[in-house]
mmCIF file of C-alpha atoms and ligand atoms in Angstrom:
data_model
loop_
_atom_site.group_PDB
_atom_site.id
_atom_site.type_symbol
_atom_site.label_atom_id
_atom_site.label_comp_id
_atom_site.label_asym_id
_atom_site.label_seq_id
_atom_site.Cartn_x
_atom_site.Cartn_y
_atom_site.Cartn_z
ATOM 1 C CA MET A 9 -75.250 85.022 -91.982
ATOM 2 C CA SER A 10 -75.159 83.022 -88.754
ATOM 3 C CA THR A 11 -72.121 83.060 -86.495
ATOM 4 C CA SER A 12 -73.035 79.767 -84.836
ATOM 5 C CA PRO A 13 -70.563 76.867 -85.152
ATOM 6 C CA VAL A 14 -73.407 74.348 -84.845
ATOM 7 C CA ILE A 15 -74.769 72.723 -88.012
ATOM 8 C CA VAL A 16 -77.942 70.751 -87.285
ATOM 9 C CA ALA A 17 -78.226 67.628 -89.491
ATOM 10 C CA LEU A 18 -81.740 67.384 -90.920
ATOM 11 C CA ASP A 19 -81.858 63.601 -91.214
ATOM 12 C CA PHE A 20 -85.584 63.252 -91.808
ATOM 13 C CA PRO A 21 -87.570 61.340 -94.433
ATOM 14 C CA ASP A 22 -90.187 63.996 -95.160
ATOM 15 C CA GLN A 23 -90.793 67.722 -95.340
ATOM 16 C CA ASP A 24 -93.384 67.981 -92.569
ATOM 17 C CA THR A 25 -91.125 66.426 -89.940
ATOM 18 C CA ALA A 26 -88.132 68.448 -91.100
ATOM 19 C CA MET A 27 -90.069 71.715 -91.150
ATOM 20 C CA ALA A 28 -91.604 71.075 -87.730
ATOM 21 C CA LEU A 29 -88.052 71.019 -86.366
ATOM 22 C CA VAL A 30 -86.775 73.926 -88.460
ATOM 23 C CA ASP A 31 -89.659 76.152 -87.403
ATOM 24 C CA GLY A 32 -88.589 75.696 -83.782
ATOM 25 C CA LEU A 33 -84.939 76.648 -84.456
ATOM 26 C CA GLN A 34 -83.322 80.028 -85.124
ATOM 27 C CA PRO A 35 -80.758 81.010 -87.786
ATOM 28 C CA SER A 36 -78.774 82.922 -85.155
ATOM 29 C CA LEU A 37 -78.253 79.690 -83.183
ATOM 30 C CA CYS A 38 -77.506 77.154 -85.900
ATOM 31 C CA ARG A 39 -76.982 76.342 -89.531
ATOM 32 C CA LEU A 40 -78.649 73.364 -91.249
ATOM 33 C CA LYS A 41 -77.307 70.339 -93.133
ATOM 34 C CA VAL A 42 -79.336 68.761 -95.932
ATOM 35 C CA GLY A 43 -78.104 65.358 -97.044
ATOM 36 C CA LYS A 44 -78.808 62.858 -99.773
ATOM 37 C CA GLU A 45 -82.055 61.465 -98.351
ATOM 38 C CA LEU A 46 -83.877 64.736 -97.890
ATOM 39 C CA PHE A 47 -82.495 66.250 -101.086
ATOM 40 C CA THR A 48 -83.471 63.217 -103.147
ATOM 41 C CA ARG A 49 -86.980 63.270 -101.710
ATOM 42 C CA LEU A 50 -87.671 67.000 -101.658
ATOM 43 C CA GLY A 51 -85.276 68.505 -104.164
ATOM 44 C CA PRO A 52 -83.893 72.014 -104.621
ATOM 45 C CA ALA A 53 -87.148 73.749 -103.642
ATOM 46 C CA PHE A 54 -86.734 72.520 -100.081
ATOM 47 C CA VAL A 55 -83.196 73.901 -99.893
ATOM 48 C CA GLU A 56 -84.396 77.239 -101.222
ATOM 49 C CA LYS A 57 -87.121 77.269 -98.596
ATOM 50 C CA LEU A 58 -84.551 76.885 -95.805
ATOM 51 C CA VAL A 59 -82.369 79.595 -97.340
ATOM 52 C CA GLY A 60 -85.483 81.797 -97.599
ATOM 53 C CA LYS A 61 -86.025 81.362 -93.864
ATOM 54 C CA GLY A 62 -82.588 82.857 -93.277
ATOM 55 C CA PHE A 63 -80.629 79.669 -92.542
ATOM 56 C CA ASP A 64 -77.119 78.942 -93.791
ATOM 57 C CA VAL A 65 -77.419 75.567 -95.533
ATOM 58 C CA PHE A 66 -74.674 72.962 -95.874
ATOM 59 C CA LEU A 67 -75.659 70.846 -98.883
ATOM 60 C CA ASP A 68 -74.040 67.500 -98.030
ATOM 61 C CA LEU A 69 -74.205 65.665 -101.362
ATOM 62 C CA LYS A 70 -70.526 64.603 -101.496
ATOM 63 C CA PHE A 71 -70.099 65.015 -105.248
ATOM 64 C CA HIS A 72 -67.644 62.605 -106.923
ATOM 65 C CA ASP A 73 -67.505 62.513 -110.727
ATOM 66 C CA ILE A 74 -65.453 63.857 -113.630
ATOM 67 C CA PRO A 75 -64.276 67.465 -113.114
ATOM 68 C CA ASN A 76 -66.722 69.064 -115.549
ATOM 69 C CA THR A 77 -69.734 67.297 -114.036
ATOM 70 C CA VAL A 78 -68.782 68.083 -110.444
ATOM 71 C CA ALA A 79 -68.087 71.721 -111.296
ATOM 72 C CA ALA A 80 -71.500 72.012 -112.967
ATOM 73 C CA ALA A 81 -73.203 70.431 -109.953
ATOM 74 C CA CYS A 82 -71.398 72.840 -107.609
ATOM 75 C CA ASP A 83 -72.460 75.730 -109.825
ATOM 76 C CA ALA A 84 -76.085 74.562 -109.567
ATOM 77 C CA ALA A 85 -75.809 74.232 -105.778
ATOM 78 C CA ALA A 86 -74.418 77.760 -105.524
ATOM 79 C CA ASP A 87 -77.448 79.010 -107.441
ATOM 80 C CA LEU A 88 -79.639 77.583 -104.649
ATOM 81 C CA GLY A 89 -77.933 79.979 -102.259
ATOM 82 C CA VAL A 90 -76.274 77.323 -100.105
ATOM 83 C CA TRP A 91 -73.521 78.376 -97.703
ATOM 84 C CA MET A 92 -71.412 75.188 -97.903
ATOM 85 C CA MET A 93 -71.161 72.080 -100.102
ATOM 86 C CA ASN A 94 -68.803 69.142 -100.407
ATOM 87 C CA VAL A 95 -67.034 66.754 -102.766
ATOM 88 C CA HIS A 96 -64.924 63.612 -102.273
ATOM 89 C CA ALA A 97 -61.207 64.425 -102.148
ATOM 90 C CA SER A 98 -60.572 61.045 -103.802
ATOM 91 C CA GLY A 99 -62.088 62.568 -106.967
ATOM 92 C CA GLY A 100 -58.629 64.085 -107.360
ATOM 93 C CA ARG A 101 -56.895 67.442 -107.687
ATOM 94 C CA LYS A 102 -58.302 68.338 -111.105
ATOM 95 C CA MET A 103 -61.872 67.681 -109.929
ATOM 96 C CA MET A 104 -61.431 69.823 -106.811
ATOM 97 C CA GLU A 105 -59.602 72.638 -108.610
ATOM 98 C CA THR A 106 -62.187 72.782 -111.386
ATOM 99 C CA ALA A 107 -65.047 72.931 -108.873
ATOM 100 C CA ARG A 108 -63.306 75.626 -106.877
ATOM 101 C CA GLU A 109 -62.600 77.696 -110.010
ATOM 102 C CA ARG A 110 -66.233 77.425 -111.104
ATOM 103 C CA LEU A 111 -67.405 78.735 -107.728
ATOM 104 C CA GLU A 112 -64.964 81.656 -107.899
ATOM 105 C CA GLY A 113 -67.015 83.043 -110.751
ATOM 106 C CA LYS A 114 -70.269 83.121 -108.756
ATOM 107 C CA SER A 115 -71.655 86.290 -107.226
ATOM 108 C CA HIS A 116 -72.155 84.365 -103.988
ATOM 109 C CA ARG A 117 -69.334 81.854 -103.393
ATOM 110 C CA PRO A 118 -70.258 79.007 -101.029
ATOM 111 C CA MET A 119 -67.639 77.236 -98.951
ATOM 112 C CA LEU A 120 -66.352 74.104 -100.698
ATOM 113 C CA ILE A 121 -65.058 71.335 -98.456
ATOM 114 C CA ALA A 122 -63.924 67.741 -99.014
ATOM 115 C CA VAL A 123 -64.652 64.349 -97.539
ATOM 116 C CA THR A 124 -61.370 62.479 -97.040
ATOM 117 C CA VAL A 125 -61.981 58.848 -95.992
ATOM 118 C CA LEU A 126 -65.510 57.898 -94.974
ATOM 119 C CA THR A 127 -65.494 57.018 -91.273
ATOM 120 C CA SER A 128 -67.482 53.888 -92.129
ATOM 121 C CA LEU A 129 -64.358 52.462 -93.820
ATOM 122 C CA GLY A 130 -61.799 50.537 -91.795
ATOM 123 C CA GLU A 131 -58.249 49.565 -92.751
ATOM 124 C CA GLU A 132 -59.319 46.362 -94.551
ATOM 125 C CA ASP A 133 -61.952 48.253 -96.533
ATOM 126 C CA ILE A 134 -59.544 50.895 -97.784
ATOM 127 C CA HIS A 135 -56.953 48.269 -98.735
ATOM 128 C CA GLU A 136 -59.620 46.421 -100.694
ATOM 129 C CA ILE A 137 -60.282 49.532 -102.800
ATOM 130 C CA GLY A 138 -56.563 50.008 -103.348
ATOM 131 C CA PHE A 139 -55.489 52.552 -100.724
ATOM 132 C CA GLN A 140 -52.312 51.826 -98.776
ATOM 133 C CA GLY A 141 -51.574 52.645 -95.147
ATOM 134 C CA THR A 142 -53.987 53.333 -92.330
ATOM 135 C CA PRO A 143 -57.237 55.300 -92.590
ATOM 136 C CA GLY A 144 -55.590 58.035 -90.480
ATOM 137 C CA GLU A 145 -52.647 58.359 -92.903
ATOM 138 C CA ASN A 146 -55.049 58.583 -95.831
ATOM 139 C CA VAL A 147 -57.128 61.221 -94.058
ATOM 140 C CA LEU A 148 -54.028 63.415 -93.633
ATOM 141 C CA ARG A 149 -52.880 62.854 -97.231
ATOM 142 C CA LEU A 150 -56.305 63.644 -98.697
ATOM 143 C CA ALA A 151 -56.780 66.657 -96.417
ATOM 144 C CA ALA A 152 -53.441 68.037 -97.683
ATOM 145 C CA LEU A 153 -54.531 67.365 -101.270
ATOM 146 C CA ALA A 154 -57.837 69.176 -100.662
ATOM 147 C CA GLU A 155 -56.020 72.157 -99.174
ATOM 148 C CA SER A 156 -53.476 72.397 -101.988
ATOM 149 C CA SER A 157 -56.342 72.109 -104.506
ATOM 150 C CA GLY A 158 -57.814 75.291 -103.045
ATOM 151 C CA LEU A 159 -60.650 73.839 -101.005
ATOM 152 C CA ASP A 160 -61.843 75.634 -97.897
ATOM 153 C CA GLY A 161 -61.648 72.653 -95.565
ATOM 154 C CA VAL A 162 -62.600 69.045 -94.860
ATOM 155 C CA VAL A 163 -65.199 67.031 -93.012
ATOM 156 C CA CYS A 164 -63.448 64.920 -90.393
ATOM 157 C CA SER A 165 -63.892 63.067 -87.135
ATOM 158 C CA PRO A 166 -63.170 65.250 -84.094
ATOM 159 C CA LEU A 167 -60.547 62.637 -83.234
ATOM 160 C CA GLU A 168 -58.701 63.527 -86.453
ATOM 161 C CA ALA A 169 -59.101 67.290 -85.999
ATOM 162 C CA ALA A 170 -55.923 67.990 -84.017
ATOM 163 C CA ALA A 171 -53.689 66.086 -86.470
ATOM 164 C CA ILE A 172 -55.205 67.839 -89.497
ATOM 165 C CA ARG A 173 -55.087 71.215 -87.751
ATOM 166 C CA SER A 174 -51.371 70.769 -87.049
ATOM 167 C CA GLN A 175 -50.558 70.218 -90.749
ATOM 168 C CA ALA A 176 -53.058 72.695 -92.253
ATOM 169 C CA GLY A 177 -53.266 76.467 -92.439
ATOM 170 C CA SER A 178 -55.158 78.176 -89.639
ATOM 171 C CA ASP A 179 -57.970 79.224 -91.971
ATOM 172 C CA PHE A 180 -58.546 75.670 -93.297
ATOM 173 C CA LEU A 181 -62.007 74.691 -92.046
ATOM 174 C CA LEU A 182 -62.586 71.504 -90.057
ATOM 175 C CA VAL A 183 -66.216 70.390 -89.992
ATOM 176 C CA THR A 184 -66.798 67.572 -87.516
ATOM 177 C CA PRO A 185 -69.717 65.197 -87.006
ATOM 178 C CA GLY A 186 -69.412 62.575 -84.241
ATOM 179 C CA VAL A 187 -70.164 65.169 -81.577
ATOM 180 C CA ARG A 188 -72.140 64.410 -78.428
ATOM 181 C CA PRO A 189 -72.915 66.697 -75.474
ATOM 182 C CA GLY A 190 -71.898 64.995 -72.218
ATOM 183 C CA ASN A 191 -75.448 63.984 -71.327
ATOM 184 C CA ALA A 192 -76.535 62.771 -74.801
ATOM 185 C CA ALA A 193 -77.020 59.222 -76.102
ATOM 186 C CA LEU A 194 -74.259 57.938 -78.397
ATOM 187 C CA ASP A 195 -76.821 56.460 -80.841
ATOM 188 C CA ASP A 196 -74.748 54.634 -83.487
ATOM 189 C CA GLN A 197 -71.696 56.912 -83.123
ATOM 190 C CA LYS A 198 -68.743 55.143 -81.527
ATOM 191 C CA ARG A 199 -65.895 57.621 -81.188
ATOM 192 C CA VAL A 200 -67.265 60.988 -80.144
ATOM 193 C CA MET A 201 -66.194 64.224 -78.496
ATOM 194 C CA THR A 202 -68.197 66.853 -76.657
ATOM 195 C CA PRO A 203 -68.834 70.123 -78.538
ATOM 196 C CA ALA A 204 -66.314 72.016 -76.400
ATOM 197 C CA ASP A 205 -63.617 69.341 -76.771
ATOM 198 C CA ALA A 206 -64.135 69.194 -80.551
ATOM 199 C CA MET A 207 -63.716 72.969 -80.811
ATOM 200 C CA ALA A 208 -60.622 72.788 -78.584
ATOM 201 C CA ALA A 209 -59.206 70.104 -80.908
ATOM 202 C CA GLY A 210 -59.406 72.565 -83.804
ATOM 203 C CA SER A 211 -62.887 72.102 -85.225
ATOM 204 C CA ASN A 212 -64.600 75.152 -86.739
ATOM 205 C CA TYR A 213 -68.085 73.704 -87.211
ATOM 206 C CA LEU A 214 -69.912 70.899 -85.406
ATOM 207 C CA VAL A 215 -72.412 68.730 -87.280
ATOM 208 C CA ILE A 216 -74.954 67.608 -84.696
ATOM 209 C CA GLY A 217 -78.062 65.571 -85.476
ATOM 210 C CA ARG A 218 -79.972 63.487 -82.962
ATOM 211 C CA PRO A 219 -78.834 65.277 -79.777
ATOM 212 C CA VAL A 220 -80.885 68.199 -81.169
ATOM 213 C CA THR A 221 -83.353 66.615 -83.586
ATOM 214 C CA ALA A 222 -84.497 63.609 -81.551
ATOM 215 C CA VAL A 223 -85.120 65.200 -78.168
ATOM 216 C CA PRO A 224 -88.373 66.670 -76.801
ATOM 217 C CA ASP A 225 -87.105 70.281 -76.828
ATOM 218 C CA PRO A 226 -84.649 70.864 -79.716
ATOM 219 C CA LEU A 227 -84.275 74.612 -79.110
ATOM 220 C CA GLN A 228 -83.403 74.037 -75.468
ATOM 221 C CA ALA A 229 -80.874 71.341 -76.471
ATOM 222 C CA LEU A 230 -79.297 73.724 -78.987
ATOM 223 C CA LYS A 231 -79.115 76.541 -76.442
ATOM 224 C CA ALA A 232 -77.490 74.182 -73.921
ATOM 225 C CA ILE A 233 -74.824 73.298 -76.527
ATOM 226 C CA MET A 234 -74.188 76.987 -77.237
ATOM 227 C CA ASP A 235 -73.938 77.675 -73.483
ATOM 228 C CA SER A 236 -71.419 74.849 -73.073
ATOM 229 C CA LEU A 237 -69.290 76.363 -75.851
ATOM 230 C CA GLN A 238 -69.470 79.811 -74.323
ATOM 231 C CA ALA A 239 -68.572 78.486 -70.878
ATOM 232 C CA SER A 240 -65.520 76.667 -72.246
ATOM 233 C CA SER A 241 -64.274 79.729 -74.136
ATOM 234 C CA ILE A 242 -64.302 81.984 -71.051
HETATM 235 O O1 C5P Q 169 -77.370 62.243 -85.308
HETATM 236 P P1 C5P Q 169 -75.880 62.467 -85.455
HETATM 237 O O2 C5P Q 169 -75.365 63.622 -84.617
HETATM 238 O O3 C5P Q 169 -75.090 61.209 -85.256
HETATM 239 O O4 C5P Q 169 -75.734 62.918 -86.990
HETATM 240 C C1 C5P Q 169 -74.485 63.183 -87.546
HETATM 241 C C2 C5P Q 169 -74.620 63.608 -88.967
HETATM 242 O O5 C5P Q 169 -73.319 63.700 -89.520
HETATM 243 C C3 C5P Q 169 -75.412 62.656 -89.884
HETATM 244 O O6 C5P Q 169 -76.044 63.451 -90.894
HETATM 245 C C4 C5P Q 169 -74.328 61.797 -90.470
HETATM 246 O O7 C5P Q 169 -74.670 61.281 -91.727
HETATM 247 C C5 C5P Q 169 -73.182 62.793 -90.604
HETATM 248 N N1 C5P Q 169 -71.850 62.193 -90.647
HETATM 249 C C6 C5P Q 169 -71.348 61.396 -89.619
HETATM 250 N N2 C5P Q 169 -70.093 60.880 -89.711
HETATM 251 C C7 C5P Q 169 -69.351 61.108 -90.795
HETATM 252 C C8 C5P Q 169 -69.831 61.899 -91.830
HETATM 253 C C9 C5P Q 169 -71.107 62.420 -91.721
HETATM 254 O O8 C5P Q 169 -72.024 61.199 -88.611
HETATM 255 N N3 C5P Q 169 -68.134 60.624 -90.845
#
């Protein structure tokens, strides 16, 4: 198992491009995130291939369905050997508890985390689907619900990390995308933090895509991120 806090997002449309990147990375330096696009194109065999190469895999499929269906999907994901998976907290307590209980029975129990409010949704959007209050208030409420339903943590913006950390237990995991090294392009991310600042704000794992995947030397970019984290922890 890796000790790296960096999870590289494999946002690629095909296996050859994804594998070309993966073959240049090392499990000791990063974990890998497989999302809906790659999973829908390449399926479970691709995930098993990454696990077979020694990588910890975060299967980012954000399950949201009735409790029995989500629990069965989580069970299937655990059988692939993934290290982490996620569900939508808005699926409710029963859905999260049932998924968590199902994973307890597995010989290898992956981390189960929740998505609170998608960062693509603004205040008007959440009101339109019936939520009250601000996105930030809903993030805190849903993070508390995920924690009291037995989940291991949440995915959140690094800008939300400190507020969630202050209300949650110290072992509740915060997994943050929206991270950019100081010298990297913002791409389509708007509100970002550097890796070191995100960790200082309470993040446990950093989801980083293009600053590693879309540069000429991904391994060098990854090592520079790890160095920046080490320098800030001295
Ligand atoms: O390339 P970049 O570092 O922006 O990639 C970030 C990854 O994190 C992508 O896979 C993206 O879908 C994911 N993500 C995000 N913001 C969220 C949730 C997930 O950027 N709120």
